[in-house]
Tab-separated table of N, CA, C and O in Angstrom:
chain	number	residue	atom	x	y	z
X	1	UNK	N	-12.099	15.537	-36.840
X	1	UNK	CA	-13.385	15.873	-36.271
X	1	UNK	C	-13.311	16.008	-34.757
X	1	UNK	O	-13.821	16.983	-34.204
X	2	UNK	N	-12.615	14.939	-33.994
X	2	UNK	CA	-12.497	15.520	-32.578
X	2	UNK	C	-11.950	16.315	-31.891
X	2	UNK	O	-12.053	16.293	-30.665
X	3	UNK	N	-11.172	17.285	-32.619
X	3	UNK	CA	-10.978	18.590	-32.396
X	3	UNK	C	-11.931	19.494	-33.046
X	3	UNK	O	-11.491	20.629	-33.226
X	4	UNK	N	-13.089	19.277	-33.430
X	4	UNK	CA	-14.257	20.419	-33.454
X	4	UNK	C	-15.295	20.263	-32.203
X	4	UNK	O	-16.091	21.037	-31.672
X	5	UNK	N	-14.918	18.899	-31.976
X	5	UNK	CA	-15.824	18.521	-30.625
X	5	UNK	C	-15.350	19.014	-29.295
X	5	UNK	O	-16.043	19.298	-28.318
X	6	UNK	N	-14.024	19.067	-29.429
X	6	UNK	CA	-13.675	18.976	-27.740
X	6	UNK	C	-14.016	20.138	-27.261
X	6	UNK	O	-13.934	20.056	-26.035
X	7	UNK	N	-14.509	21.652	-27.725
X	7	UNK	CA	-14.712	22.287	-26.893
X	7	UNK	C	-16.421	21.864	-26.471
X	7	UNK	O	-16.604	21.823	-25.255
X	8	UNK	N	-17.276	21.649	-27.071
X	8	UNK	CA	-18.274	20.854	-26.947
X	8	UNK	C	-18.104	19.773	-25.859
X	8	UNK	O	-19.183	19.445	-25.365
X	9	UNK	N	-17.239	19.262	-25.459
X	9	UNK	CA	-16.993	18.139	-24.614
X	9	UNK	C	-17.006	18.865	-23.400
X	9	UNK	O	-17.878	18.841	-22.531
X	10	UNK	N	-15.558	19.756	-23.437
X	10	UNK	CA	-15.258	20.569	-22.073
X	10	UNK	C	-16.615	21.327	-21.293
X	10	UNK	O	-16.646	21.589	-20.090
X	11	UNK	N	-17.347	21.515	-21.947
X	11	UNK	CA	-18.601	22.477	-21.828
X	11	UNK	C	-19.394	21.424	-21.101
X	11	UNK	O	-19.466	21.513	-19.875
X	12	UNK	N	-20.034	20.376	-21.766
X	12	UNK	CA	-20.829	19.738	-21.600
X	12	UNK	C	-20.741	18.500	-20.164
X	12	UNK	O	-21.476	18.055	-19.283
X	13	UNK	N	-19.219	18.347	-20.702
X	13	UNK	CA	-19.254	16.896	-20.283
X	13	UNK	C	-18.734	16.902	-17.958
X	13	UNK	O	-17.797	17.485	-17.412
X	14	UNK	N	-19.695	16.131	-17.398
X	14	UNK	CA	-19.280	15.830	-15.805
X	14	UNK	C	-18.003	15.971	-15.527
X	14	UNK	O	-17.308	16.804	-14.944
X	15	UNK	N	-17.759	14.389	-16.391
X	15	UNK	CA	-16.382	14.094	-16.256
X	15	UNK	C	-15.722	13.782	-17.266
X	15	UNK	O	-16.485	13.292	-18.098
X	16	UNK	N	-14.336	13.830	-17.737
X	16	UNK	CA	-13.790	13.735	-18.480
X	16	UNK	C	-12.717	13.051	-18.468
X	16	UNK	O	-11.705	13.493	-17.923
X	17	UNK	N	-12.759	11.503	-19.243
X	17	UNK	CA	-11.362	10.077	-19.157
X	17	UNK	C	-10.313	10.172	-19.895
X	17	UNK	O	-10.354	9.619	-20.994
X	18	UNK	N	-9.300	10.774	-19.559
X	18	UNK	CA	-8.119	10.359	-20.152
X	18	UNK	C	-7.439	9.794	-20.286
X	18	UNK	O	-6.868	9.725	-19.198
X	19	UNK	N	-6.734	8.917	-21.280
X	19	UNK	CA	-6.350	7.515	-21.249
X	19	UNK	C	-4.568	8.188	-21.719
X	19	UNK	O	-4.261	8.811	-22.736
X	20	UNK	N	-3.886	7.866	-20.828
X	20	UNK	CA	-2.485	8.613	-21.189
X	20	UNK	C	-1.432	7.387	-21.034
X	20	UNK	O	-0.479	7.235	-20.271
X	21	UNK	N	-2.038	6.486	-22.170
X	21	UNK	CA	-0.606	5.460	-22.033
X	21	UNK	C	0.109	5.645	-22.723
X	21	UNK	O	-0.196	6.278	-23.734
X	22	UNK	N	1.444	5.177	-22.518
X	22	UNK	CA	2.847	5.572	-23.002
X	22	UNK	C	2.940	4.939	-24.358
X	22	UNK	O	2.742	3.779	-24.720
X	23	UNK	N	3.244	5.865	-24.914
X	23	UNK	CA	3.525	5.336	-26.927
X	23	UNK	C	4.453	3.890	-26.373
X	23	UNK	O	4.174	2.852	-26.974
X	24	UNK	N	5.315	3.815	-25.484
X	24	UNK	CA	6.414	2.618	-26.015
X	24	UNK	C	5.267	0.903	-25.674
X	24	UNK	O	5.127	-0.130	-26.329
X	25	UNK	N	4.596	1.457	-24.157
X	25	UNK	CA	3.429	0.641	-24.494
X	25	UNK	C	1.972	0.018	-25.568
X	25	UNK	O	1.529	-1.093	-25.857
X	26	UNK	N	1.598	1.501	-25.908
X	26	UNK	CA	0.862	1.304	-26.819
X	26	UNK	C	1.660	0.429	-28.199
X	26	UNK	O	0.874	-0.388	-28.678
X	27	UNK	N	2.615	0.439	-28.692
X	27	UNK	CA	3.630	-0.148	-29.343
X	27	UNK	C	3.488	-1.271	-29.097
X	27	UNK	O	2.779	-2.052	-29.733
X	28	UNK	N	4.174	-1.528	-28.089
X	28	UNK	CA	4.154	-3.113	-27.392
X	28	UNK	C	2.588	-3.786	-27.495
X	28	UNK	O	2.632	-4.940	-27.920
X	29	UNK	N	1.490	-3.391	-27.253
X	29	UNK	CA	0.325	-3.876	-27.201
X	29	UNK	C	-0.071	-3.925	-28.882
X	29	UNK	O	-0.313	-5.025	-29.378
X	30	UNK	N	-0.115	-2.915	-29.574
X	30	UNK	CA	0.163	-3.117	-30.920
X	30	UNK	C	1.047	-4.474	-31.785
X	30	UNK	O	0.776	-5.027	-32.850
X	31	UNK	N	1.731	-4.609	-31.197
X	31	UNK	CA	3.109	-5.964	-31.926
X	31	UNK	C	2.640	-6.719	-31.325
X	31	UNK	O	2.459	-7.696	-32.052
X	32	UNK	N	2.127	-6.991	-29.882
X	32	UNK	CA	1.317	-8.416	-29.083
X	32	UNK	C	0.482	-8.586	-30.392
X	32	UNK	O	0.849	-9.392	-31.246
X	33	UNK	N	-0.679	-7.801	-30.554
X	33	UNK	CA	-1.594	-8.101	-31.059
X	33	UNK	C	-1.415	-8.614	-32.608
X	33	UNK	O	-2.180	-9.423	-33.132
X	34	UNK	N	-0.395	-8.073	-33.195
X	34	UNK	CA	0.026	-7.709	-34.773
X	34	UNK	C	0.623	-9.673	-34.517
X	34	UNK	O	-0.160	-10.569	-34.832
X	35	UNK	N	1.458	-9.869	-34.175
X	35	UNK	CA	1.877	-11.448	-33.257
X	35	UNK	C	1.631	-12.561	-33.049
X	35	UNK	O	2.163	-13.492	-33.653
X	36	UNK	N	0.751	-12.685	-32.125
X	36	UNK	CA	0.328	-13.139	-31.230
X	36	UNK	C	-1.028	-13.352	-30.906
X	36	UNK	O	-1.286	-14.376	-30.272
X	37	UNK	N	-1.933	-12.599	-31.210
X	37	UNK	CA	-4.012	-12.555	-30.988
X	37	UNK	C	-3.968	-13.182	-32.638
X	37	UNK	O	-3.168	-13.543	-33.502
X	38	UNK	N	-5.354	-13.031	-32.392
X	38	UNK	CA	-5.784	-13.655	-33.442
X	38	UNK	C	-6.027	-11.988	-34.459
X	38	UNK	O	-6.021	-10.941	-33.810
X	39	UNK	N	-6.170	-11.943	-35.589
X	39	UNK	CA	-5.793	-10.888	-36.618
X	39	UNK	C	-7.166	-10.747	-37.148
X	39	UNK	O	-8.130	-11.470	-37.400
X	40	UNK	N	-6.789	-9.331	-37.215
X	40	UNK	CA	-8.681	-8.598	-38.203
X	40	UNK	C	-8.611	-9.167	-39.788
X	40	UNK	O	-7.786	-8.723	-40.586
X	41	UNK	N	-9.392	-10.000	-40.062
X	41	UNK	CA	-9.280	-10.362	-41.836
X	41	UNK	C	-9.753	-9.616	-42.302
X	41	UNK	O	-10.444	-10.052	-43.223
X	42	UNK	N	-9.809	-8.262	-42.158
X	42	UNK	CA	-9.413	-6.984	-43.424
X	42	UNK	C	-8.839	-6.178	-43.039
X	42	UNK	O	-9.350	-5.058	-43.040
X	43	UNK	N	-7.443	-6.378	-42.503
X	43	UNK	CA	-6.665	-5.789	-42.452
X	43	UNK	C	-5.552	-6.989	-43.176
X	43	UNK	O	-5.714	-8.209	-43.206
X	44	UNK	N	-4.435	-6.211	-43.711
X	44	UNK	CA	-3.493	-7.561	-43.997
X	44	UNK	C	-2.180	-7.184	-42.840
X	44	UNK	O	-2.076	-6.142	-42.191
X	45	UNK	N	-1.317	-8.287	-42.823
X	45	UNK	CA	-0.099	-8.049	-41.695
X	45	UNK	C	0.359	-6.541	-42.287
X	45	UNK	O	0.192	-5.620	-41.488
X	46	UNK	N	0.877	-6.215	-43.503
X	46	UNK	CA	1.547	-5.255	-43.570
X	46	UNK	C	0.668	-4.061	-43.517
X	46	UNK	O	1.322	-3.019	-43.476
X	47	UNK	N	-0.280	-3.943	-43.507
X	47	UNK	CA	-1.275	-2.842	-42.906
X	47	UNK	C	-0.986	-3.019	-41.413
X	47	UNK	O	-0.413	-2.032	-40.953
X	48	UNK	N	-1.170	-3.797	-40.701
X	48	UNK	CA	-1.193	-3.619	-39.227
X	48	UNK	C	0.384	-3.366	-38.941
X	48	UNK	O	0.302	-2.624	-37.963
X	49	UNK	N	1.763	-3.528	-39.195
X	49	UNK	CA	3.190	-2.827	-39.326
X	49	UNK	C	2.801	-1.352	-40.004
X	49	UNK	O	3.061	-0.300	-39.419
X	50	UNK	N	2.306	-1.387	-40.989
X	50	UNK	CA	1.999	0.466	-41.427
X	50	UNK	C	1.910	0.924	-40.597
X	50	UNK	O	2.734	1.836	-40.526
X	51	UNK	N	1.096	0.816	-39.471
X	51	UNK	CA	0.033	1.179	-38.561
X	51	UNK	C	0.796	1.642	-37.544
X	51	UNK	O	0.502	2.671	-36.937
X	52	UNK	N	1.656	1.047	-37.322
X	52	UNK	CA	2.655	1.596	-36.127
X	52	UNK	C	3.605	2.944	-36.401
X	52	UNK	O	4.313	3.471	-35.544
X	53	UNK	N	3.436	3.464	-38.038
X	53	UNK	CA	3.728	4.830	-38.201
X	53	UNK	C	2.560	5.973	-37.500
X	53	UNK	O	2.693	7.087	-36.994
X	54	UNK	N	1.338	5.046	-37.764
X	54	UNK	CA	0.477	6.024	-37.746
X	54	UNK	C	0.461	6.266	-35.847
X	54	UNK	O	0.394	7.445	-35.500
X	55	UNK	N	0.510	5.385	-34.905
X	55	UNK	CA	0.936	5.208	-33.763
X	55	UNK	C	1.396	6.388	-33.623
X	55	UNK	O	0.597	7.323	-33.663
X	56	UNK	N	2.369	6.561	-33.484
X	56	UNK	CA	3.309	7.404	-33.726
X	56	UNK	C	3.489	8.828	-34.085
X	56	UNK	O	4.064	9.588	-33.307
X	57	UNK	N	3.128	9.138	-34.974
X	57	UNK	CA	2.650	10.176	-35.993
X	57	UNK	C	1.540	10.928	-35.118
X	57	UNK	O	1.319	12.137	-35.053
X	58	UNK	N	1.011	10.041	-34.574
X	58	UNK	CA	-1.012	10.635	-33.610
X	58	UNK	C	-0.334	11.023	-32.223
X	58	UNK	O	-0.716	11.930	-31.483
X	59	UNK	N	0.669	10.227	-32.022
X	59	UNK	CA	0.913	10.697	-30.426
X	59	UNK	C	2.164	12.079	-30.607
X	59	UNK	O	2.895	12.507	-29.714
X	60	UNK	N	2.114	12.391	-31.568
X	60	UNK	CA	3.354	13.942	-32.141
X	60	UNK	C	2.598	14.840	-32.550
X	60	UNK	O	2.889	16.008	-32.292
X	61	UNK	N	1.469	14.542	-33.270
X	61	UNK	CA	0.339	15.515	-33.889
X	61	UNK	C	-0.313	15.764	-32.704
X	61	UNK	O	-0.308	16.813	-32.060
X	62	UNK	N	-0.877	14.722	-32.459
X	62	UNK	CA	-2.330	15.330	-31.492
X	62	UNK	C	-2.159	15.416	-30.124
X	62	UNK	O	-3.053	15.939	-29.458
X	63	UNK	N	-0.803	14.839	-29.400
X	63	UNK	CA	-0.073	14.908	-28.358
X	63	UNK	C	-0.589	16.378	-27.471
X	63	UNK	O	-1.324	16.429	-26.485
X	64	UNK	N	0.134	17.596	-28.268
X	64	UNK	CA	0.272	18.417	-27.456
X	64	UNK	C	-1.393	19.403	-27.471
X	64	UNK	O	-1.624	20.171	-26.537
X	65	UNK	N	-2.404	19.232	-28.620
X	65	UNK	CA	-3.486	19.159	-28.700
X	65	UNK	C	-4.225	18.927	-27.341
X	65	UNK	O	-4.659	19.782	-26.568
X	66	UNK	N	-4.262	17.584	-27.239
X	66	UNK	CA	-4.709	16.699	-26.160
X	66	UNK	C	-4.552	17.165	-24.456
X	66	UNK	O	-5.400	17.379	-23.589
X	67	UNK	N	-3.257	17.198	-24.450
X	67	UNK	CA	-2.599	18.113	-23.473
X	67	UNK	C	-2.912	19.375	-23.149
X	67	UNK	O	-2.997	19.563	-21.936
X	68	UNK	N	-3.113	20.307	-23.842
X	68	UNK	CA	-4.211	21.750	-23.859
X	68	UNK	C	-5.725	21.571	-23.632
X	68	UNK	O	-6.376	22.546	-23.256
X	69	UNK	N	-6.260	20.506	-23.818
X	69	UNK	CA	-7.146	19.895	-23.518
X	69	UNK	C	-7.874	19.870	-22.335
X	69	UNK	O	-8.912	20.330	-21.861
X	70	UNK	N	-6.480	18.812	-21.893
X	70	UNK	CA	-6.986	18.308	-20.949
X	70	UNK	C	-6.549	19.460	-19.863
X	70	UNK	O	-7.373	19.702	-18.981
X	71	UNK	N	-5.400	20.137	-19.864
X	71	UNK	CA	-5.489	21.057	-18.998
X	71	UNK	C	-6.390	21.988	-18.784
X	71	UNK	O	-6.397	22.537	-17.682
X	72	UNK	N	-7.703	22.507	-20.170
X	72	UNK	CA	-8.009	23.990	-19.987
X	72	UNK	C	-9.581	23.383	-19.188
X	72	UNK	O	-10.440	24.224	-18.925
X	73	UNK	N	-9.817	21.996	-18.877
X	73	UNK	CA	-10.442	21.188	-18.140
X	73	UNK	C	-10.398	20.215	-17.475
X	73	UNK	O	-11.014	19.150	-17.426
X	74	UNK	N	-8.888	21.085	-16.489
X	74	UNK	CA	-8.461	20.236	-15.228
X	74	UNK	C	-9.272	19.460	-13.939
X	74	UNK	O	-8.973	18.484	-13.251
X	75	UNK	N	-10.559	20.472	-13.957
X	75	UNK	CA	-11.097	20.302	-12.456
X	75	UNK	C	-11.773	19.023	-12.883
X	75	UNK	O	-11.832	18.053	-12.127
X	76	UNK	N	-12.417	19.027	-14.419
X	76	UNK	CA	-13.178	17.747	-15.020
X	76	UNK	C	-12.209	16.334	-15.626
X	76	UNK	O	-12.766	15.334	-16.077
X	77	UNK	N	-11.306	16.418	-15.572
X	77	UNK	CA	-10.524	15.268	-15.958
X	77	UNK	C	-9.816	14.170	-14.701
X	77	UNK	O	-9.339	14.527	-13.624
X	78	UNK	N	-9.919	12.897	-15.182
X	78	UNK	CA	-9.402	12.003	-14.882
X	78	UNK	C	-8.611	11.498	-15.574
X	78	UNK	O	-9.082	11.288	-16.691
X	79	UNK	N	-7.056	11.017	-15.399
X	79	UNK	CA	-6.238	10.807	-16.153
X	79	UNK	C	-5.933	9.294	-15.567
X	79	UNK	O	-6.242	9.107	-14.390
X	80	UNK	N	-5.354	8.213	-16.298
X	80	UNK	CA	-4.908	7.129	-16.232
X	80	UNK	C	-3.886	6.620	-16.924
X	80	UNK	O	-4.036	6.301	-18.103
X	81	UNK	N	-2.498	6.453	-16.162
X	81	UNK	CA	-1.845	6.137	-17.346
X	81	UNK	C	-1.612	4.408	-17.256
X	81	UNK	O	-1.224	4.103	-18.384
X	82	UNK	N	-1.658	3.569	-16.687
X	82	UNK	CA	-1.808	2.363	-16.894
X	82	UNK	C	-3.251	1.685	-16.922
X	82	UNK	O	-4.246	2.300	-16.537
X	83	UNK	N	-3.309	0.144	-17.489
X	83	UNK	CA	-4.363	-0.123	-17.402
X	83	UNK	C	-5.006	-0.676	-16.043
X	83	UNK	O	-6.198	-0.868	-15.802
X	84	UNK	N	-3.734	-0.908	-15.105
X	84	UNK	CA	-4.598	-1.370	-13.743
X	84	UNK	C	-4.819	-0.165	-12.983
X	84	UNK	O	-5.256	-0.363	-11.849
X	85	UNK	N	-4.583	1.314	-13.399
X	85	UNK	CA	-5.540	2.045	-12.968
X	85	UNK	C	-7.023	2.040	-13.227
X	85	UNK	O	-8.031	2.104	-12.524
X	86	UNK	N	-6.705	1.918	-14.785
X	86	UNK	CA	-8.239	2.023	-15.082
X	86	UNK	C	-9.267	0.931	-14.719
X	86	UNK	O	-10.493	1.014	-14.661
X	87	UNK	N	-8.294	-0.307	-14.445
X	87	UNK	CA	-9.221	-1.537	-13.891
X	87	UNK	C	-9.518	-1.234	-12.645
X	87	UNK	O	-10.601	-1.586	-12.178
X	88	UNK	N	-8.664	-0.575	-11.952
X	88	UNK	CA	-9.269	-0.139	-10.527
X	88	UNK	C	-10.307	0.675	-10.316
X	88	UNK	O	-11.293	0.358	-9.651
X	89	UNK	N	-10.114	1.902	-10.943
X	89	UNK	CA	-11.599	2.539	-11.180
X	89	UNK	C	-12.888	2.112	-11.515
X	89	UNK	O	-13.920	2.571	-11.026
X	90	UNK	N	-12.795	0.964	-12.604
X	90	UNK	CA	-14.612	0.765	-13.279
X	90	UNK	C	-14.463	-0.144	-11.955
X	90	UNK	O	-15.437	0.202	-11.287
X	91	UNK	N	-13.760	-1.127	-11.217
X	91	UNK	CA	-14.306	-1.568	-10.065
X	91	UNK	C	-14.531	-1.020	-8.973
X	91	UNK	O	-15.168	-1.555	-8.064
X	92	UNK	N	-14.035	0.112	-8.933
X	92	UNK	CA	-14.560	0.945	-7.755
X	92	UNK	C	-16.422	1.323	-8.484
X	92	UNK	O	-17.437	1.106	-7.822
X	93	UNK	N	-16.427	1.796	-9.666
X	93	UNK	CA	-17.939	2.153	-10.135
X	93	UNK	C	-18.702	1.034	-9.852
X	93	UNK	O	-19.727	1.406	-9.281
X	94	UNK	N	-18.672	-0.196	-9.995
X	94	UNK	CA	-19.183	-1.271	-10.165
X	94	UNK	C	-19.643	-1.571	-8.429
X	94	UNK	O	-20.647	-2.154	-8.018
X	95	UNK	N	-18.483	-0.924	-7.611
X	95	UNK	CA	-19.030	-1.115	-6.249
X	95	UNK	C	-19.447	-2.420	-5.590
X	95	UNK	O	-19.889	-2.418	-4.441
């Protein structure tokens, strides 16, 4: 479905957040959590290990998608690829 939206987005939208963290991170934050946090009780462990195909699989499929994207609405995008960018920003909004 969010590829029927995004040209709807590009059109519409001020600004536009892109969140461009690195699969080996997203991974890593995935296995913290799978680990280490406390766990969703409806999910079971081996659903949340599945899950890291699907990881994977989304950043090969929808990768270069995303990327056409975000380029054919350069002037409107903000890109971030870590999270203490993005912590820097909502505190810059927050002012």
């Amino acid at each position: 479905w969010y590829s029927r939206v995004q040209p709807l987005i590009g059109e519409r939208a001020d600004q536009i957040i892109f969140l461009d963290i690195s699969l080996v991170r997203r991974l890593y934050n995935h296995l913290h959590r799978v680990f280490f946090s406390e766990r969703h009780e409806e999910l079971s462990f081996w659903d949340d290990l599945k899950f890291i195909y699907q990881i994977i699989r989304r950043t090969f499929a929808h990768g270069p998608k995303m990327r056409e994207f975000v380029k054919e609405n350069a002037s409107k995008v903000k890109i971030f690829h870590t999270y203490k960018e993005i912590d820097e920003y909502l505190s810059q909004l927050k002012g």
